[in-house]
C-alpha cells in the first residue's frame, strides 16, 4: 500500500534497543514501521523548566525519502506524556507549529515519528529539514503546553559551537552584573543570551545594542528581548538591526557598539548593566598612571587606559575625595607637567559624586589619530581641574606615556651654606624615555621667596660654570620640579647622565643675590660614598689651634678633603698642604689644599691629582707617604698652626 501524507500514530513498538512507531492509514490498515535507511543528524534539546530534563532529537533519512525523528530525553517522570513539535523560526523568536512529533513517553523518555510533510501537507525532505528555519519544543503535558521541559534549535538555526562572551558590568545597582553571549548559527545568524545575576524576581529589563562606545553614548541599533528578572535571562535571535540592516554573528564581532540593560521600560535612564562589544571590546591590555594631589590635599587617584580590539582605548579617571557636587574638567597636555604645555586631548569631566570619568580615546582634539599605543608613547601629562570656572586650581596631575616615571630614582643631599636653617634634597627620577624629573625639596625657605638653582661643572669644592638651570624653588612650598632632558647648551642630558655628571648643585637666595647660597650638594660622580678617613691635626706653633682633616670618598674614586680647625683668628687665611714623607722627616709639598678660612675654620678641596698632575685618589690618600701642614698665613708659612701624619705615616 502506498504511504499517505498524513497518519494517525497509535502505538510505539520497541524491538530490541530500537524504537519504532507503528501507524495506520485512513482506512485503518496497518503500516509497518520504517527502519532507518541512511544519513542522520542529531540536535541537542536543552532543559527549560526542569533542569534535570534534557536530551536529543535524531533526524533520520529513510530509504523511501520519508523522515524519522527520534526524541530521547533523560529524567522524564514515569507515566508522563510529553507532546512535542517542530516550530517555525528560532526558539528565541517563537513561531507556529510546523510539524507534530507525537508524544514522548515519560517512562522511557523516548518517541519516534515518521513523516514526509509538514502538518499543513507541504512536502519536506530530509535535506530541507536540515536547512529548516525551526526549533523543537517538548511540553510538560497536553494539558500544560505552556510549560516546556526541553527545547532546541534545529536546521539552519542550529548553533555551530562558535561563541563570543562579553562582560556586562554593574552600573546603577552594584549587585547586578553578568554576560552577553552570542552563539553562531549555521545560517550565520546568532543567538544572544543575556544572563544577569541578582535581578529582582518581578523585574523586566529592556536591553539594547547602541552605536559607539558606552563612554561616548549612541542611538539604539538593536533591541533584545527583555531580561526576565526571575531568571535573569534573555534569549534573542540576531539577524538584523532594528532598521532592517542584516546583522549576524560576524557583524556582532566587528560592530562599533555597546550593550545597555535598563531597570525597566518606565525607567530607561537607570542602567543595571553595560558592556562594550565588537570592535569596542577591551583586550585585557591596560596601563594605569597615578594621579597625585596638587592644590587640593586629599584628592588623588588613577588614570587607566584599556586597549580596545580596534586599537582605541577606554580612559577611566578615578579620583578619591572629590566633592559631591563637583564637576572636574580633565585634559592631556603636551610635554611634562614640570614643563607645562597646551591641551591636546579632552576627557569627559570627572563626576564629583562618583569620582569617575570614562572617555573613549580615538583621536586628539585636532583629530589626529590617538589610540592605546599612542597613549603609551605620548609626550604628555594629565591635569584634572577644580572646575570649569577655576582651571588654575589643579586637583590631580600625572606624567604619562614616555614621561612616566620608571621607579628608578637618585636622591642627593643639599646641605646648608649661608643660611643654616635651609637644607634639603634633590631627587632625580628616571622617565620611560630616559629623561628625568628633578624635584628639589628644601626646608626653612622664606614664604614668598623664589630661589634659583643650577647644576654647575666640577665639584662644589672646585666650583665651575652653570651647566643646567632648574625651575626656581618656591619658598612657600620649598619645592621645584624641572624636566631634565638637555643641558643649557642643548647637549643631551638624561637620568643616566645625572648619575655620572662631574657636577654640583647650588641653590641661591634670590635672582638678585646669586652670591648668597642657601643650599649646595655634590652630585653624579662627585657624590660621597659614605666612606671616609679622618686625621687629627695637632697644635704646633700657635696654642689653641687644632682640628681634623677628613677625606671623603667620591663615587668617582676621588675625594673631598675637609679641614676643620678650632681657634683660628676670624680674619685669618691659612694655607695648607700635603708634604712628602713624615712630619718628623719633612719633605716638599705634593698637594695644595684650598686655604682654611679663619672665620669658619674650614677648608674644602677636591682631591684628584697632585700638584704635579699625578693622579691622586681616595685610595692613594690612604697609602700616601706624607703629612699635612696648616700654616699661619701666606706671608708666614714658617709658622705652623696644625699638623698630622697621614697615609702610611699615621
XYZ file of C-alpha atoms in Angstrom:
650
model
C 0.000 0.000 0.000
C 1.315 3.478 -0.874
C 2.287 5.633 2.136
C -0.004 8.611 2.508
C 0.957 12.113 3.550
C -0.937 12.049 6.839
C -1.024 9.425 9.579
C -2.713 8.571 12.818
C 0.016 7.457 15.276
C -1.290 4.715 17.508
C 1.401 2.702 19.260
C 5.162 2.777 19.885
C 6.722 -0.654 19.374
C 10.101 -1.492 20.945
C 12.231 -4.074 19.093
C 15.432 -4.802 20.940
C 17.065 -1.472 21.698
C 15.331 0.342 18.832
C 12.089 2.260 18.966
C 9.686 2.272 16.026
C 6.315 3.831 15.574
C 3.501 1.868 14.038
C 0.673 3.668 12.288
C -2.426 3.042 10.151
C -3.669 4.744 7.067
C -7.041 6.406 6.818
C -8.662 3.015 6.062
C -7.292 1.529 9.270
C -4.827 -0.789 7.546
C -1.597 -1.435 9.489
C 1.581 0.065 8.062
C 4.879 -1.482 9.223
C 7.362 0.797 10.980
C 10.032 2.337 8.772
C 13.578 1.441 9.715
C 16.473 3.937 9.486
C 17.721 3.731 5.970
C 20.550 6.292 5.681
C 22.010 9.573 6.957
C 21.079 11.148 10.269
C 21.600 14.377 12.211
C 21.326 14.802 15.989
C 20.309 18.032 17.729
C 20.602 18.843 21.415
C 17.439 19.511 23.438
C 18.251 21.672 26.441
C 16.465 21.925 29.783
C 13.826 24.621 30.175
C 11.504 24.438 33.190
C 13.155 21.397 34.788
C 16.971 21.497 34.837
C 17.138 17.701 35.119
C 15.363 17.033 31.820
C 17.336 17.305 28.569
C 18.121 15.127 25.622
C 18.453 14.794 21.856
C 16.461 14.805 18.660
C 17.793 12.448 15.998
C 16.616 13.128 12.434
C 16.942 10.114 10.134
C 16.822 9.991 6.327
C 14.799 6.916 5.350
C 15.213 4.904 2.142
C 11.741 5.819 0.929
C 12.550 9.565 1.310
C 10.469 9.899 4.477
C 11.975 11.277 7.679
C 12.035 9.750 11.142
C 12.559 11.934 14.229
C 13.585 10.087 17.383
C 13.374 12.051 20.632
C 15.277 10.754 23.641
C 15.017 12.615 26.958
C 16.649 11.889 30.291
C 14.864 12.075 33.659
C 11.279 12.413 32.396
C 8.695 11.407 35.026
C 7.386 7.833 34.753
C 3.880 7.864 33.373
C 4.238 11.332 31.878
C 3.254 12.034 28.301
C 5.069 14.983 26.685
C 3.770 16.400 23.392
C 6.498 17.585 21.020
C 6.538 19.773 17.911
C 8.792 21.430 15.402
C 8.004 25.159 15.257
C 8.837 27.794 12.673
C 11.648 30.337 13.440
C 14.125 30.159 16.288
C 13.260 29.311 19.871
C 14.223 32.874 20.830
C 11.686 34.270 18.345
C 8.937 31.687 18.776
C 6.647 30.551 15.985
C 3.720 28.394 14.944
C 3.785 24.595 14.907
C 5.158 23.246 11.647
C 5.338 19.506 12.399
C 3.785 17.499 15.212
C 6.271 14.976 16.579
C 3.834 12.978 18.688
C 4.352 12.376 22.395
C 7.416 11.408 24.445
C 6.653 8.560 26.854
C 7.889 9.734 30.271
C 8.606 6.163 31.359
C 11.129 5.611 28.571
C 11.878 9.231 27.660
C 11.507 8.263 24.022
C 9.333 8.819 20.985
C 9.684 8.197 17.275
C 7.698 9.713 14.409
C 7.990 9.230 10.651
C 6.648 11.797 8.169
C 7.207 13.356 4.770
C 5.103 16.521 5.023
C 4.536 19.450 7.323
C 1.276 19.480 9.263
C -0.247 21.641 6.517
C 0.566 18.983 3.909
C 3.590 20.712 2.405
C 6.155 18.122 1.360
C 9.511 18.219 3.141
C 12.654 16.201 2.505
C 15.484 15.235 4.798
C 17.758 17.865 3.215
C 15.061 20.521 3.581
C 14.568 19.674 7.248
C 18.316 20.034 7.879
C 18.019 23.544 6.421
C 14.694 24.272 8.111
C 14.163 27.570 9.945
C 12.770 25.950 13.072
C 13.106 24.615 16.595
C 11.713 21.782 18.722
C 9.560 22.215 21.833
C 8.758 19.360 24.210
C 5.908 20.235 26.584
C 5.077 19.137 30.124
C 1.746 17.616 29.047
C -1.171 18.016 26.670
C -2.926 19.981 29.409
C 0.123 22.164 30.110
C 1.605 23.147 26.787
C 2.862 26.410 28.295
C 5.430 24.551 30.371
C 8.403 23.405 28.318
C 10.620 20.568 29.516
C 13.105 20.674 26.631
C 13.880 22.815 23.615
C 16.420 23.068 20.816
C 17.048 24.990 17.612
C 17.399 22.805 14.515
C 18.226 23.086 10.829
C 19.705 26.399 9.808
C 19.146 27.658 13.359
C 21.457 25.063 14.917
C 24.352 26.523 16.883
C 27.714 25.626 15.324
C 29.734 25.906 18.540
C 31.304 29.314 17.863
C 30.540 31.774 20.674
C 31.606 35.162 21.929
C 31.067 36.310 25.507
C 31.035 39.961 26.590
C 31.084 41.097 30.199
C 28.226 43.300 31.384
C 29.413 45.362 34.333
C 27.193 46.815 37.030
C 26.138 50.451 36.698
C 23.436 51.893 38.958
C 22.922 48.729 41.015
C 26.222 47.328 42.233
C 24.932 43.768 42.735
C 23.648 43.317 39.165
C 26.136 42.219 36.511
C 26.510 39.395 34.038
C 27.326 38.410 30.483
C 26.025 38.650 26.944
C 26.852 35.536 24.912
C 26.448 35.453 21.139
C 26.347 31.922 19.682
C 26.718 31.500 15.925
C 24.015 29.650 13.999
C 24.556 27.507 10.893
C 22.900 30.252 8.813
C 25.290 32.935 10.103
C 22.768 34.500 12.434
C 23.282 34.433 16.211
C 21.563 33.546 19.439
C 22.106 36.293 22.011
C 21.822 35.067 25.601
C 21.984 37.670 28.327
C 22.463 36.283 31.840
C 22.372 38.685 34.800
C 22.911 37.979 38.478
C 20.722 39.366 41.279
C 17.919 40.819 39.166
C 14.641 41.395 41.079
C 12.184 38.478 40.717
C 9.391 40.641 39.301
C 11.579 42.775 37.051
C 11.586 43.016 33.259
C 14.728 44.687 31.983
C 14.840 46.064 28.418
C 18.169 45.678 26.641
C 19.694 47.161 23.503
C 22.833 47.383 21.435
C 23.716 51.046 20.969
C 26.016 52.656 18.416
C 29.520 53.808 19.517
C 31.179 53.057 22.853
C 29.489 53.259 26.227
C 31.777 56.181 27.084
C 30.515 58.092 24.025
C 26.871 57.019 24.034
C 24.772 56.498 20.918
C 21.398 55.617 19.439
C 19.765 52.196 19.767
C 20.759 49.866 16.924
C 19.300 46.527 18.078
C 16.650 45.561 20.633
C 16.928 42.390 22.734
C 14.031 40.538 24.276
C 13.769 41.895 27.841
C 15.699 40.160 30.617
C 13.321 38.252 32.880
C 14.163 39.317 36.426
C 13.005 35.997 37.875
C 15.551 34.036 35.809
C 17.984 36.818 34.890
C 17.896 35.513 31.315
C 17.007 36.883 27.891
C 17.293 34.970 24.602
C 17.098 36.867 21.318
C 17.718 35.890 17.724
C 20.158 38.220 15.994
C 19.665 38.519 12.258
C 19.096 42.212 11.549
C 19.334 45.612 13.198
C 16.177 47.481 14.136
C 16.365 49.366 10.825
C 16.347 46.111 8.829
C 20.072 46.027 8.045
C 21.472 42.485 8.023
C 23.268 41.807 11.298
C 24.599 38.344 12.100
C 27.239 36.694 14.255
C 30.272 38.041 12.385
C 28.751 41.528 12.329
C 28.453 41.441 16.122
C 32.193 40.706 16.453
C 33.154 43.824 14.481
C 30.349 46.172 15.491
C 31.063 49.653 16.860
C 28.647 49.339 19.748
C 27.815 48.618 23.360
C 25.016 46.971 25.344
C 22.748 48.716 27.853
C 20.378 46.833 30.155
C 17.780 49.138 31.741
C 15.942 48.934 35.047
C 12.510 48.876 33.400
C 10.527 50.082 30.411
C 9.384 53.002 32.583
C 12.899 53.812 33.797
C 15.259 53.547 30.843
C 17.508 56.190 32.383
C 18.621 53.803 35.129
C 21.133 51.279 33.802
C 21.635 47.998 35.624
C 24.383 46.600 33.371
C 26.535 47.737 30.481
C 29.358 46.480 28.296
C 31.270 47.416 25.150
C 31.103 44.819 22.367
C 32.516 44.100 18.916
C 35.448 46.280 17.947
C 34.997 48.197 21.216
C 35.658 45.142 23.391
C 38.587 45.520 25.763
C 41.551 43.245 25.007
C 42.717 42.966 28.616
C 45.779 45.135 27.987
C 45.803 48.226 30.193
C 48.047 50.931 31.587
C 47.457 52.845 34.816
C 49.016 56.114 35.875
C 48.926 57.535 39.385
C 47.227 60.939 39.688
C 48.853 62.791 42.575
C 47.313 65.566 44.668
C 48.267 69.094 43.667
C 46.384 72.096 45.059
C 43.645 70.270 46.978
C 45.027 67.935 49.616
C 43.398 64.513 49.729
C 42.238 64.334 46.113
C 44.231 61.759 44.181
C 43.563 58.662 42.105
C 44.390 56.888 38.873
C 44.044 57.229 35.119
C 43.630 53.824 33.475
C 43.771 53.308 29.717
C 42.354 49.979 28.466
C 43.038 48.780 24.938
C 40.105 48.022 22.636
C 40.060 45.404 19.871
C 40.117 48.232 17.285
C 43.236 49.809 18.832
C 41.379 52.632 20.520
C 41.258 52.956 24.309
C 38.862 53.418 27.181
C 40.192 56.024 29.605
C 38.861 55.777 33.154
C 39.781 58.513 35.611
C 39.046 57.508 39.214
C 39.592 60.090 41.948
C 39.235 59.863 45.713
C 37.578 62.501 47.909
C 36.098 64.699 45.174
C 33.268 66.987 46.368
C 29.778 65.526 45.922
C 28.568 68.329 43.647
C 31.834 68.845 41.780
C 32.468 68.559 38.051
C 36.160 68.407 37.240
C 37.451 69.073 33.695
C 40.446 66.967 32.696
C 42.910 67.019 29.804
C 46.095 65.552 28.404
C 48.634 68.340 27.861
C 51.795 68.399 25.747
C 55.213 67.938 27.411
C 55.830 67.059 31.048
C 53.954 68.530 33.994
C 57.195 70.222 35.051
C 57.406 71.981 31.674
C 53.714 72.666 31.062
C 52.066 72.624 27.648
C 48.906 73.074 25.592
C 45.852 70.819 25.803
C 45.909 68.017 23.209
C 43.069 65.743 24.441
C 39.927 66.443 26.454
C 38.408 63.832 28.770
C 34.781 63.729 29.812
C 34.681 65.657 33.133
C 35.106 63.764 36.400
C 31.805 63.463 38.274
C 32.464 64.596 41.838
C 29.729 62.361 43.254
C 31.349 59.213 41.853
C 34.902 60.444 41.316
C 34.755 58.837 37.882
C 35.142 59.841 34.242
C 35.046 57.468 31.261
C 36.172 58.624 27.806
C 36.790 56.878 24.512
C 40.259 57.618 23.183
C 40.481 57.555 19.401
C 41.730 60.985 18.290
C 43.332 64.101 19.738
C 41.318 67.313 19.889
C 42.784 68.269 16.487
C 41.524 64.930 15.038
C 44.982 63.349 14.861
C 44.683 59.590 15.357
C 45.346 58.751 19.010
C 44.731 55.238 20.346
C 46.066 52.934 23.035
C 49.580 52.560 21.599
C 49.868 56.326 21.144
C 48.933 56.884 24.804
C 51.859 54.708 25.885
C 54.361 56.846 23.983
C 52.825 60.324 24.145
C 54.976 63.207 25.371
C 52.295 64.418 27.749
C 50.724 64.712 31.176
C 47.230 64.781 32.688
C 45.692 67.697 34.568
C 42.406 67.433 36.461
C 40.989 70.855 37.355
C 38.814 72.023 40.229
C 36.032 73.294 37.951
C 35.311 74.803 34.552
C 35.387 78.213 36.263
C 38.660 77.524 38.097
C 41.018 75.769 35.711
C 44.003 77.295 37.510
C 43.407 75.125 40.565
C 44.622 71.589 39.923
C 43.231 68.719 41.970
C 45.330 65.944 40.435
C 48.152 65.502 37.932
C 50.360 62.839 36.360
C 53.007 62.446 33.695
C 52.044 59.760 31.172
C 53.392 57.963 28.108
C 57.106 58.429 27.575
C 57.169 60.815 30.545
C 56.048 58.161 33.030
C 58.483 57.557 35.880
C 60.107 54.116 35.869
C 60.544 53.914 39.642
C 64.312 54.393 39.425
C 65.420 57.421 41.432
C 68.513 59.047 42.915
C 68.487 61.490 45.820
C 71.292 63.879 46.699
C 71.583 65.794 49.957
C 71.658 69.593 49.762
C 73.460 70.964 52.787
C 73.112 74.394 54.373
C 75.514 77.116 53.266
C 74.832 80.770 54.134
C 71.512 80.104 55.919
C 71.959 77.306 58.472
C 68.197 76.590 58.697
C 67.793 75.860 54.977
C 68.676 72.391 53.666
C 67.015 69.601 51.739
C 67.312 67.160 48.866
C 67.448 66.987 45.082
C 65.755 63.854 43.720
C 66.116 62.757 40.098
C 63.506 60.238 38.886
C 64.000 58.336 35.645
C 61.373 58.611 32.898
C 60.472 55.909 30.367
C 62.171 57.976 27.634
C 65.408 58.200 29.623
C 64.909 61.787 30.708
C 64.437 62.708 34.370
C 62.178 64.626 36.716
C 64.215 66.715 39.129
C 62.450 67.566 42.389
C 64.212 69.909 44.772
C 62.711 69.957 48.267
C 64.047 72.445 50.804
C 63.099 73.064 54.418
C 63.212 76.503 56.036
C 62.782 78.616 52.885
C 61.099 82.013 53.457
C 57.434 82.269 52.463
C 57.188 84.108 49.146
C 60.818 83.581 48.240
C 61.995 82.365 44.819
C 65.344 80.577 44.839
C 67.207 79.969 41.553
C 69.016 76.640 41.262
C 71.642 75.232 38.898
C 73.908 72.298 38.229
C 77.491 73.569 37.915
C 80.533 71.887 36.395
C 83.089 70.259 38.699
C 82.695 69.696 42.448
C 81.448 72.310 44.888
C 84.967 72.485 46.327
C 86.329 73.391 42.879
C 83.346 75.432 41.609
C 82.513 75.790 37.920
C 80.218 77.247 35.278
C 76.468 76.651 35.148
C 75.563 73.526 33.123
C 71.822 73.217 33.802
C 69.154 75.553 35.138
C 66.316 74.299 37.369
C 62.949 75.928 37.726
C 63.281 78.180 40.823
C 62.408 76.781 44.240
C 59.148 78.254 45.525
C 59.901 79.483 49.039
C 56.309 78.955 50.174
C 56.339 75.249 49.306
C 60.105 74.713 49.324
C 59.689 72.830 46.049
C 60.892 72.960 42.471
C 60.126 70.487 39.693
C 62.102 70.500 36.434
C 62.287 68.180 33.457
C 65.842 67.100 32.725
C 66.463 66.364 29.044
C 69.293 68.648 27.891
C 71.933 70.925 29.380
C 71.602 74.674 28.870
C 73.768 74.330 25.740
C 71.292 71.730 24.343
C 73.618 68.770 24.929
C 71.555 65.668 25.714
C 71.367 65.174 29.474
C 69.090 62.497 30.927
C 68.817 60.365 34.044
C 71.900 58.241 33.380
C 73.923 61.385 32.643
C 72.927 62.859 36.003
C 74.371 59.817 37.771
C 77.815 60.311 36.223
C 77.995 64.093 35.791
C 81.047 65.896 37.154
C 78.916 68.499 38.868
C 77.248 70.005 41.900
C 74.042 71.861 42.728
C 73.786 75.422 44.018
C 70.536 76.956 45.306
C 70.735 80.737 45.555
C 68.988 83.181 47.864
C 67.330 85.078 45.019
C 67.741 86.148 41.405
C 69.140 89.430 42.737
C 71.523 87.745 45.177
C 73.117 84.787 43.417
C 76.249 85.184 45.529
C 74.426 84.003 48.646
C 73.970 80.239 48.602
C 71.207 78.659 50.694
C 71.944 75.020 49.834
C 74.560 73.004 47.978
C 75.408 69.401 47.168
C 77.798 67.371 45.022
C 76.079 65.052 42.539
C 76.923 62.421 39.930
C 80.484 61.173 40.128
C 81.195 63.716 42.863
C 78.659 62.207 45.286
C 80.186 60.944 48.521
C 80.041 57.176 49.043
C 79.865 57.370 52.839
C 83.398 56.068 53.268
C 85.821 58.490 54.920
C 89.084 58.799 56.802
C 89.832 61.404 59.495
C 93.240 62.515 60.680
C 93.699 64.584 63.847
C 95.533 67.889 63.262
C 97.563 68.658 66.335
C 98.581 72.105 67.650
C 102.095 73.171 66.609
C 103.300 76.788 66.933
C 100.057 78.577 67.904
C 98.492 77.291 71.111
C 94.735 76.664 70.919
C 94.539 75.842 67.203
C 93.838 72.215 66.330
C 91.312 70.147 64.409
C 90.771 67.400 61.850
C 91.395 66.669 58.202
C 88.736 64.330 56.798
C 88.922 62.719 53.368
C 85.530 61.608 51.971
C 85.490 59.099 49.126
C 83.566 60.136 45.986
C 81.713 57.804 43.586
C 84.430 58.574 41.044
C 87.099 57.273 43.423
C 88.422 60.774 44.036
C 87.998 62.517 47.386
C 86.681 65.578 49.137
C 89.130 66.889 51.738
C 87.558 68.909 54.574
C 89.841 70.608 57.099
C 88.085 71.823 60.278
C 90.089 73.852 62.772
C 89.108 75.465 66.056
C 90.766 78.572 67.481
C 91.644 80.208 64.146
C 91.520 84.049 64.043
C 88.357 85.493 62.465
C 90.170 87.191 59.600
C 92.887 84.616 59.065
C 93.727 82.760 55.854
C 95.696 79.585 56.476
C 97.437 77.803 53.587
C 97.545 74.001 53.896
C 99.427 71.248 52.048
C 100.289 67.594 51.960
C 104.052 67.146 52.112
C 106.102 64.110 51.170
C 107.489 61.867 53.941
C 106.569 62.078 57.622
C 106.384 65.267 59.643
C 109.497 64.145 61.513
C 111.388 63.745 58.237
C 109.820 66.721 56.452
C 109.570 66.931 52.700
C 108.413 69.034 49.740
C 104.769 69.992 49.040
C 102.957 67.418 46.852
C 99.319 68.617 47.167
C 97.826 72.039 47.945
C 94.500 72.404 49.767
C 92.238 75.412 49.463
C 93.268 77.729 52.353
C 91.431 77.416 55.663
C 89.084 80.354 56.321
C 89.957 81.633 59.764
C 86.400 82.882 60.354
C 84.837 79.429 59.820
C 87.929 77.338 60.476
C 87.126 75.350 57.363
C 88.585 74.401 54.006
C 87.054 72.144 51.345
C 89.194 70.796 48.492
C 88.614 68.363 45.660
C 91.289 65.671 45.647
C 92.031 64.168 42.244
C 95.625 64.970 41.227
C 98.811 66.043 42.973
C 100.307 69.415 42.228
C 102.497 67.755 39.581
C 99.285 66.343 37.951
C 99.951 62.787 39.098
C 96.580 61.045 39.767
C 95.787 61.097 43.477
C 92.581 59.382 44.589
C 90.957 58.486 47.898
C 92.815 55.189 47.987
C 96.049 56.997 47.215
C 95.457 59.260 50.234
C 95.208 56.206 52.471
C 98.564 54.909 51.184
C 100.469 58.155 50.788
C 103.866 58.656 52.433
C 103.011 62.129 53.663
C 101.837 64.602 56.272
C 99.666 67.721 56.433
C 100.850 71.188 57.411
C 98.499 74.117 58.024
C 100.338 77.470 58.016
C 99.657 80.718 59.835
C 99.354 82.802 56.654
C 100.632 83.113 53.043
C 103.209 85.547 54.393
C 104.275 83.344 57.309
C 104.495 79.773 56.053
C 107.196 79.058 58.613
C 104.680 79.247 61.466
C 102.607 76.075 61.622
C 99.204 76.133 63.313
C 98.368 72.419 62.891
C 99.961 69.225 61.619
C 99.258 65.483 61.140
C 100.937 62.442 59.644
C 98.654 60.718 57.144
C 98.550 57.636 54.934
C 101.197 55.078 55.823
C 102.655 57.510 58.351
C 99.501 57.694 60.503
